Amino acid sequence: MGGFKVIIVGGGPAGLVAAHALHQAGIEFVLLERRSSVIDPSGASVVLNPPTMRVLSQFGLREQLEEAGAELSHVKSFTNEGYKFRDSTQITLLKESLGAAQVIYHRPELVRIIYDGLPSEAQDRILTDKKVTSIHQDRHSVQVSCADGSTFTGSIVIGADGVHSRTRQQLRQAMISDGQEAACDDEKPYECAYRMLWCTFSRPVSTRPGLGGETQGVDGTLALMVGKKTAMIICYEKLPSPTRERVDYSEKHMVQMFESFADWPVTEALRFRDVFDIQNAGMANLHEGIVKNFSKGRICLVSDACHRYTPNAGLGLNNGIQDVVALCNEIQAAVEQAPDGNPDQEVIEKVFGSYLEQRLALMKKDLRGSALLTRLQAWASTFHYIMARYILVPDWVQRLTIRYIAVPTMRKAPVFKYIAAEEPYTGIVGWEHPIKPRLAR
């Protein structure tokens, strides 16, 4: 379409979804990934919600996704002393309601499915070993420079480059250059109150795919997700005091944190020490927050570059993909409506404003929900303990939560307006936004 070109920074799931969406729209793009491959074999596990499964199915990926993932169907909760206080299958009400379940994936496998689903001409536009160093823009274009000396010129930049986003740093710098320093986000906009230790391991024969759950204690939680072939555990631990600093933890730190969780139960038969492998483990602080500035001129942020949640509720990646849906719908409409297929700066700023208007309230709601769940499961106070151990445990409470909170929110999630496909998932509750039907042959 015209001379419009999008530069995507970041080759994680959100960036790859943007590549799919722009290719489907016939919009030229290039994706710049700082690593040597978009598929990181050391990645953790993720859970995709029904709206995300629906969106990815618009790319023709339904069969591959359903083959690779394990539907979350069973949830168990323990105290750190080994008492099981929840054993529930109420989560299956999601599939009954919407036609799709929450699905557990090993992250590298999910990324491979999304990447492999791109046609070869789109894959050729994904460039690795491209570490962005600077972004410069004027009223007509934007130029991205990389550490290897290469430069790329386009119409807009989509920053999908994660929690330590270089794109976000350059957006901030552009605001400072324009005399807007007082309105800028902090250089480190996210705060950390918890840290996490995670590890992946082959699914134990005794543990069925689709099991999820957590082990709860004071100021700490152990969370379990079991996929078809791989399982993952994340341990959460409250920091002595909140910080915004980036911390690179050593193997010694990982061993110390492991030892504090080693005897916590994972299932009725397994303790954490039975499955932990430091060769497949990592450790980091848990960032939380939403930036104030999502765009500046021709630069716009999505996913972890502009919002970061604790992982307990599994809302980070799902929100990131919804960001891409909202933004790409606006981009496609603007390019289609521009007389020469190249919307000007004023239109681009309206596109970014509309994207933020659609997404901000939901981002804030999910940030609150994720933060609350983390503190409930880590018994952050007497209130959180009582809620997590007693009030929220009965099946009837879970049914009410799913039917009257989760389902009504999920059914409102948007889809790509311009991508025609068959409706992949139908339950007893209808989707608010129908998928564009394919034309009859």
Coordinates of C-alpha atoms in Angstrom, one line a residue:
M1 CA 0.0 0.0 0.0
G2 CA 1.6 3.3 -1.1
G3 CA 5.0 4.0 0.4
F4 CA 4.0 3.3 3.9
K5 CA 6.5 1.1 5.9
V6 CA 6.5 -0.1 9.5
I7 CA 9.7 -0.9 11.4
I8 CA 9.0 -3.4 14.2
V9 CA 11.6 -3.5 17.0
G10 CA 11.5 -6.8 18.8
G11 CA 11.0 -10.3 17.6
G12 CA 9.1 -11.8 20.6
P13 CA 5.5 -13.1 20.2
A14 CA 4.0 -9.6 20.1
G15 CA 6.4 -8.4 17.4
L16 CA 5.8 -11.6 15.3
V17 CA 2.0 -11.1 15.6
A18 CA 2.5 -7.6 14.3
A19 CA 4.5 -9.0 11.4
H20 CA 1.6 -11.4 10.6
A21 CA -1.0 -8.6 10.9
L22 CA 0.9 -6.2 8.6
H23 CA 1.6 -8.8 6.1
Q24 CA -2.1 -9.7 6.0
A25 CA -2.8 -6.0 5.5
G26 CA -0.4 -5.7 2.6
I27 CA 1.7 -3.2 4.5
E28 CA 5.5 -3.3 4.0
F29 CA 7.4 -3.9 7.2
V30 CA 10.8 -4.9 8.6
L31 CA 11.3 -6.5 12.0
L32 CA 14.6 -5.9 13.9
E33 CA 15.6 -8.5 16.6
R34 CA 18.7 -7.9 18.7
R35 CA 19.3 -11.6 19.3
S36 CA 20.8 -14.1 16.7
S37 CA 17.4 -15.9 16.5
V38 CA 13.8 -15.1 17.4
I39 CA 13.5 -18.5 18.9
D40 CA 15.2 -18.7 22.3
P41 CA 15.4 -22.3 23.5
S42 CA 15.7 -21.3 27.1
G43 CA 12.3 -19.5 27.2
A44 CA 9.7 -20.2 29.9
S45 CA 6.0 -21.3 29.6
V46 CA 3.1 -19.1 28.7
V47 CA -0.7 -19.4 28.9
L48 CA -2.8 -18.1 26.0
N49 CA -6.4 -16.9 26.8
P50 CA -9.4 -17.7 24.5
P51 CA -9.3 -14.2 22.8
T52 CA -5.6 -14.8 21.9
M53 CA -6.3 -18.3 20.5
R54 CA -9.0 -16.7 18.4
V55 CA -6.8 -14.0 17.0
L56 CA -3.9 -16.3 16.2
S57 CA -6.4 -18.6 14.4
Q58 CA -7.1 -15.7 12.0
F59 CA -3.5 -16.4 10.7
G60 CA -4.4 -20.0 10.0
L61 CA -2.5 -21.3 13.0
R62 CA -5.4 -23.0 14.9
E63 CA -4.4 -26.6 14.1
Q64 CA -0.7 -26.1 15.0
L65 CA -1.6 -24.3 18.2
E66 CA -4.1 -26.9 19.4
E67 CA -1.6 -29.7 18.6
A68 CA 1.2 -28.1 20.6
G69 CA -0.7 -26.8 23.6
A70 CA -2.3 -28.3 26.7
E71 CA -5.7 -27.0 27.7
L72 CA -5.7 -25.8 31.3
S73 CA -8.3 -28.1 32.9
H74 CA -7.3 -28.8 36.5
V75 CA -6.1 -26.5 39.2
K76 CA -4.7 -27.5 42.6
S77 CA -3.6 -25.3 45.5
F78 CA -1.3 -26.2 48.4
T79 CA 0.1 -24.5 51.5
N80 CA 3.9 -24.6 51.7
E81 CA 3.5 -27.2 54.5
G82 CA 1.8 -29.6 52.1
Y83 CA -1.9 -29.2 52.8
K84 CA -4.0 -29.3 49.7
F85 CA -6.9 -26.8 50.0
R86 CA -8.1 -26.7 46.3
D87 CA -8.6 -29.4 43.7
S88 CA -10.9 -27.9 41.0
T89 CA -11.9 -28.3 37.4
Q90 CA -14.0 -25.2 37.3
I91 CA -11.6 -23.5 34.9
T92 CA -13.2 -25.7 32.1
L93 CA -16.2 -23.3 32.3
L94 CA -14.2 -21.0 30.1
K95 CA -14.3 -23.5 27.2
E96 CA -18.0 -24.2 27.8
S97 CA -18.7 -20.4 27.7
L98 CA -16.5 -19.3 24.9
G99 CA -15.6 -22.4 23.0
A100 CA -11.9 -22.1 23.8
A101 CA -9.8 -22.8 26.9
Q102 CA -6.7 -21.3 28.4
V103 CA -3.8 -23.2 26.7
I104 CA -0.3 -23.8 28.2
Y105 CA 2.7 -23.6 25.9
H106 CA 6.5 -23.9 26.1
R107 CA 7.3 -20.4 24.9
P108 CA 10.0 -21.4 22.3
E109 CA 7.4 -23.7 20.8
L110 CA 4.8 -21.0 20.6
V111 CA 7.2 -18.6 19.0
R112 CA 8.2 -21.2 16.5
I113 CA 4.6 -21.8 15.5
I114 CA 4.0 -18.1 15.0
Y115 CA 7.2 -17.6 13.0
D116 CA 6.8 -20.7 10.9
G117 CA 3.2 -19.5 10.1
L118 CA 4.6 -16.5 8.2
P119 CA 5.1 -17.0 4.4
S120 CA 8.7 -17.0 3.2
E121 CA 8.5 -13.4 1.9
A122 CA 7.5 -12.2 5.3
Q123 CA 10.1 -14.2 7.1
D124 CA 12.7 -12.6 4.9
R125 CA 11.8 -9.3 6.5
I126 CA 12.7 -10.5 9.9
L127 CA 16.3 -9.5 10.6
T128 CA 18.4 -10.8 13.5
D129 CA 21.5 -9.4 15.2
K130 CA 20.0 -6.0 14.9
K131 CA 20.6 -4.1 18.1
V132 CA 18.9 -0.7 17.9
T133 CA 21.0 2.2 19.1
S134 CA 19.1 5.2 18.1
I135 CA 15.8 6.4 16.5
H136 CA 15.4 9.7 14.7
Q137 CA 12.3 11.1 13.2
D138 CA 10.9 14.2 11.4
R139 CA 7.4 15.0 10.1
H140 CA 7.8 12.6 7.2
S141 CA 9.7 9.6 8.2
V142 CA 11.6 7.8 11.0
Q143 CA 15.1 6.3 10.8
V144 CA 16.4 3.4 13.0
S145 CA 20.1 2.8 13.4
C146 CA 21.7 -0.4 14.7
A147 CA 24.9 -1.3 16.4
D148 CA 26.2 -3.0 13.2
G149 CA 26.0 0.2 11.3
S150 CA 22.9 -0.6 9.4
T151 CA 20.0 1.9 9.1
F152 CA 16.3 1.5 8.3
T153 CA 13.9 4.2 7.2
G154 CA 10.2 3.8 7.5
S155 CA 6.9 5.6 8.3
I156 CA 6.5 4.5 11.9
V157 CA 8.2 2.4 14.5
I158 CA 6.3 -0.2 16.7
G159 CA 8.4 -0.9 19.8
A160 CA 7.7 -4.5 20.9
D161 CA 11.1 -4.9 22.5
G162 CA 10.2 -5.8 26.0
V163 CA 10.6 -4.6 29.6
H164 CA 14.0 -2.9 29.0
S165 CA 12.8 -1.4 25.7
R166 CA 15.3 0.6 23.7
T167 CA 12.4 2.0 21.7
R168 CA 10.9 3.4 24.9
Q169 CA 14.2 5.0 25.8
Q170 CA 14.4 6.7 22.4
L171 CA 10.8 7.9 22.7
R172 CA 11.7 9.4 26.0
Q173 CA 14.7 11.1 24.5
A174 CA 12.6 12.5 21.7
M175 CA 10.3 14.1 24.4
I176 CA 13.3 15.6 26.2
S177 CA 14.6 17.0 22.9
D178 CA 11.2 18.7 22.4
G179 CA 11.3 20.3 25.9
Q180 CA 8.8 17.8 27.4
E181 CA 11.0 16.4 30.1
A182 CA 8.4 17.2 32.8
A183 CA 5.9 14.9 31.1
C184 CA 8.4 12.0 30.6
D185 CA 8.2 8.6 32.2
D186 CA 11.0 7.8 34.6
E187 CA 14.0 6.2 32.8
K188 CA 13.1 3.1 34.7
P189 CA 9.3 3.3 34.7
Y190 CA 8.5 -0.1 36.3
E191 CA 8.7 -0.9 40.0
C192 CA 9.6 -4.3 41.4
A193 CA 8.2 -5.6 44.7
Y194 CA 8.9 -9.3 44.1
R195 CA 11.5 -11.4 42.3
M196 CA 11.1 -14.8 40.7
L197 CA 13.0 -18.0 40.1
W198 CA 11.8 -20.1 37.2
C199 CA 12.7 -23.5 35.8
T200 CA 11.5 -25.7 33.0
F201 CA 11.7 -29.5 33.0
S202 CA 10.3 -32.5 31.1
R203 CA 6.7 -33.3 32.2
P204 CA 6.8 -36.0 34.9
V205 CA 5.0 -39.2 33.8
S206 CA 2.9 -39.0 36.9
T207 CA 1.6 -35.5 36.1
R208 CA -1.1 -35.0 33.4
P209 CA -0.9 -32.2 30.8
G210 CA -3.2 -29.2 31.6
L211 CA -2.5 -29.1 35.3
G212 CA -2.0 -25.7 36.9
G213 CA -1.9 -24.4 40.4
E214 CA 0.2 -22.9 43.1
T215 CA 1.7 -23.5 46.5
Q216 CA 1.2 -20.5 48.9
G217 CA 3.2 -19.2 51.8
V218 CA 4.0 -15.9 53.6
D219 CA 5.6 -13.5 51.1
G220 CA 6.2 -16.3 48.6
T221 CA 4.4 -18.5 46.0
L222 CA 5.3 -21.5 43.8
A223 CA 3.3 -21.7 40.6
L224 CA 3.0 -24.7 38.3
M225 CA 2.0 -25.0 34.7
V226 CA 2.1 -28.4 32.9
G227 CA 2.2 -28.5 29.1
K228 CA 2.1 -31.5 26.8
K229 CA 5.9 -32.2 27.0
T230 CA 7.3 -29.6 29.3
A231 CA 6.3 -28.2 32.7
M232 CA 7.3 -25.0 34.3
I233 CA 7.6 -23.7 37.9
I234 CA 7.9 -20.0 38.9
C235 CA 8.8 -19.2 42.5
Y236 CA 7.9 -15.7 43.7
E237 CA 9.5 -14.0 46.7
K238 CA 8.9 -10.6 48.2
L239 CA 11.9 -8.2 48.0
P240 CA 13.1 -6.5 51.2
S241 CA 12.1 -3.2 49.6
P242 CA 10.7 -2.1 46.2
T243 CA 13.2 -1.2 43.6
R244 CA 13.3 0.1 40.0
E245 CA 16.9 -1.1 39.4
R246 CA 17.7 -3.9 37.0
V247 CA 19.4 -6.8 38.8
D248 CA 21.4 -9.5 37.0
Y249 CA 21.2 -12.5 39.4
S250 CA 24.1 -15.1 39.5
E251 CA 23.9 -18.8 39.8
K252 CA 24.7 -18.4 43.5
H253 CA 21.5 -16.2 43.9
M254 CA 19.5 -18.9 42.1
V255 CA 20.8 -21.6 44.4
Q256 CA 20.0 -19.5 47.5
M257 CA 16.4 -18.9 46.3
F258 CA 16.0 -22.5 45.3
E259 CA 17.0 -23.6 48.8
S260 CA 14.2 -21.5 50.4
F261 CA 11.6 -23.3 48.2
A262 CA 13.2 -26.7 47.8
D263 CA 10.8 -28.6 50.1
W264 CA 7.6 -26.9 48.9
P265 CA 5.1 -29.3 47.3
V266 CA 4.6 -29.1 43.6
T267 CA 2.0 -31.9 43.5
E268 CA 0.9 -34.5 46.0
A269 CA 3.9 -36.6 45.0
L270 CA 6.6 -34.1 44.1
R271 CA 8.6 -31.4 45.9
F272 CA 10.4 -28.6 44.1
R273 CA 13.8 -30.2 44.8
D274 CA 12.6 -33.3 42.7
V275 CA 12.3 -31.3 39.5
F276 CA 14.6 -28.3 39.8
D277 CA 17.5 -28.1 37.3
I278 CA 19.6 -25.0 37.4
Q279 CA 20.7 -25.6 33.8
N280 CA 17.1 -24.8 32.8
A281 CA 16.5 -22.0 35.3
G282 CA 16.6 -18.2 35.4
M283 CA 16.0 -15.4 37.9
A284 CA 14.8 -11.8 37.6
N285 CA 12.9 -9.1 39.4
L286 CA 9.2 -8.9 38.6
H287 CA 8.4 -5.5 37.1
E288 CA 5.0 -3.9 37.4
G289 CA 3.5 -0.8 35.9
I290 CA 2.1 1.1 32.9
V291 CA 4.0 3.9 31.2
K292 CA 2.5 7.4 30.8
N293 CA 3.7 7.9 27.3
F294 CA 2.8 5.3 24.7
S295 CA 3.7 7.3 21.6
K296 CA 5.6 10.3 20.4
G297 CA 5.5 11.4 16.8
R298 CA 6.0 8.3 14.7
I299 CA 7.0 6.0 17.5
C300 CA 4.5 3.8 19.4
L301 CA 4.9 1.1 22.1
V302 CA 3.1 -2.2 22.6
S303 CA 3.3 -5.1 25.1
D304 CA 6.0 -5.2 27.8
A305 CA 7.5 -2.0 26.4
C306 CA 4.6 0.0 27.8
H307 CA 3.0 -2.3 30.5
R308 CA 4.4 -5.0 32.7
Y309 CA 2.4 -7.4 34.9
T310 CA 3.4 -10.0 37.4
P311 CA 2.9 -13.4 35.7
N312 CA 0.5 -15.1 38.2
A313 CA -2.6 -14.3 36.2
G314 CA -1.0 -14.9 32.8
L315 CA -2.1 -11.5 31.4
G316 CA 1.1 -10.0 30.1
L317 CA 1.5 -11.6 26.7
N318 CA -2.3 -11.8 26.2
N319 CA -2.5 -8.0 26.7
G320 CA 0.5 -7.5 24.4
I321 CA -1.3 -9.3 21.6
Q322 CA -4.4 -7.3 22.2
D323 CA -2.3 -4.2 21.9
V324 CA -1.1 -5.3 18.4
V325 CA -4.7 -6.1 17.3
A326 CA -6.0 -2.6 18.3
L327 CA -3.0 -0.8 16.8
C328 CA -2.8 -2.7 13.5
N329 CA -6.6 -2.3 13.0
E330 CA -6.0 1.5 13.2
I331 CA -2.9 1.4 11.0
Q332 CA -4.6 -0.7 8.3
A333 CA -7.7 1.6 8.2
A334 CA -5.5 4.8 8.0
V335 CA -3.4 3.4 5.2
E336 CA -6.4 2.2 3.3
Q337 CA -8.1 5.6 3.6
A338 CA -5.1 7.7 2.7
P339 CA -5.4 8.9 -0.9
D340 CA -1.8 7.9 -1.7
G341 CA -1.7 5.0 0.9
N342 CA 0.7 7.1 3.1
P343 CA -1.1 8.8 6.0
D344 CA 0.6 12.0 7.2
Q345 CA 1.9 12.8 10.7
E346 CA -1.5 14.2 11.9
V347 CA -3.3 11.0 10.9
I348 CA -0.6 8.8 12.5
E349 CA -0.9 10.6 15.8
K350 CA -4.7 10.1 15.7
V351 CA -4.0 6.4 15.0
F352 CA -1.8 6.1 18.1
G353 CA -4.3 8.1 20.2
S354 CA -7.2 5.8 19.2
Y355 CA -5.1 2.7 20.0
L356 CA -4.4 4.1 23.5
E357 CA -8.0 5.1 24.0
Q358 CA -9.1 1.5 23.3
R359 CA -6.5 -0.2 25.4
L360 CA -5.7 2.0 28.5
A361 CA -8.6 1.1 30.7
L362 CA -8.2 -2.6 30.1
M363 CA -4.5 -2.4 30.8
K364 CA -5.1 -0.7 34.1
K365 CA -7.7 -3.2 35.1
D366 CA -5.5 -6.1 34.3
L367 CA -2.5 -4.5 36.1
R368 CA -4.7 -4.2 39.3
G369 CA -5.9 -7.8 38.9
S370 CA -2.4 -9.2 38.4
A371 CA -1.0 -7.3 41.3
L372 CA -3.8 -8.4 43.5
L373 CA -3.5 -12.1 42.6
T374 CA 0.3 -12.0 43.3
R375 CA -0.3 -10.6 46.7
L376 CA -3.2 -13.0 47.5
Q377 CA -1.1 -16.0 46.6
A378 CA 1.9 -14.7 48.6
W379 CA -0.2 -13.9 51.6
A380 CA 0.9 -10.3 51.7
S381 CA -1.3 -9.5 54.6
T382 CA -3.9 -11.1 56.9
F383 CA -6.6 -9.9 54.4
H384 CA -4.8 -11.6 51.5
Y385 CA -4.3 -14.8 53.4
I386 CA -8.0 -15.1 54.4
M387 CA -9.2 -14.3 50.9
A388 CA -6.7 -16.8 49.2
R389 CA -7.1 -19.6 51.7
Y390 CA -10.8 -19.5 52.4
I391 CA -13.0 -16.9 50.6
L392 CA -12.0 -17.6 47.0
V393 CA -11.5 -21.3 47.3
P394 CA -15.1 -22.8 47.0
D395 CA -16.1 -24.0 43.6
W396 CA -19.2 -21.8 43.6
V397 CA -17.0 -18.7 44.1
Q398 CA -14.8 -19.8 41.2
R399 CA -17.8 -20.4 38.9
L400 CA -19.1 -16.9 39.7
T401 CA -15.7 -15.4 39.0
I402 CA -15.4 -17.1 35.7
R403 CA -19.0 -16.5 34.5
Y404 CA -19.4 -12.9 35.7
I405 CA -15.9 -11.5 35.5
A406 CA -13.6 -13.5 33.2
V407 CA -16.1 -14.4 30.4
P408 CA -17.7 -11.0 30.1
T409 CA -14.3 -9.3 29.8
M410 CA -12.9 -11.9 27.3
R411 CA -15.9 -11.9 25.0
K412 CA -15.3 -8.2 24.4
A413 CA -11.8 -8.6 23.0
P414 CA -11.3 -7.4 19.5
V415 CA -10.1 -9.3 16.4
F416 CA -8.3 -8.1 13.3
K417 CA -11.2 -6.4 11.4
Y418 CA -9.6 -6.9 8.0
I419 CA -8.6 -10.5 8.1
A420 CA -11.3 -12.9 6.9
A421 CA -11.5 -16.3 8.5
E422 CA -13.9 -18.9 9.9
E423 CA -15.0 -18.4 13.5
P424 CA -12.8 -21.0 15.3
Y425 CA -14.5 -21.0 18.7
T426 CA -18.2 -21.0 19.6
G427 CA -19.6 -21.5 23.1
I428 CA -22.8 -20.7 24.9
V429 CA -21.7 -17.0 25.1
G430 CA -21.2 -15.1 21.9
W431 CA -18.2 -12.9 21.0
E432 CA -18.9 -9.2 20.8
H433 CA -16.7 -8.7 17.7
P434 CA -17.3 -11.1 14.9
I435 CA -14.5 -12.3 12.6
K436 CA -14.8 -11.0 9.0
P437 CA -16.3 -13.9 7.0
R438 CA -14.6 -15.3 4.0
L439 CA -16.3 -14.5 0.7
A440 CA -18.2 -17.4 -0.8
R441 CA -16.5 -18.9 -3.8

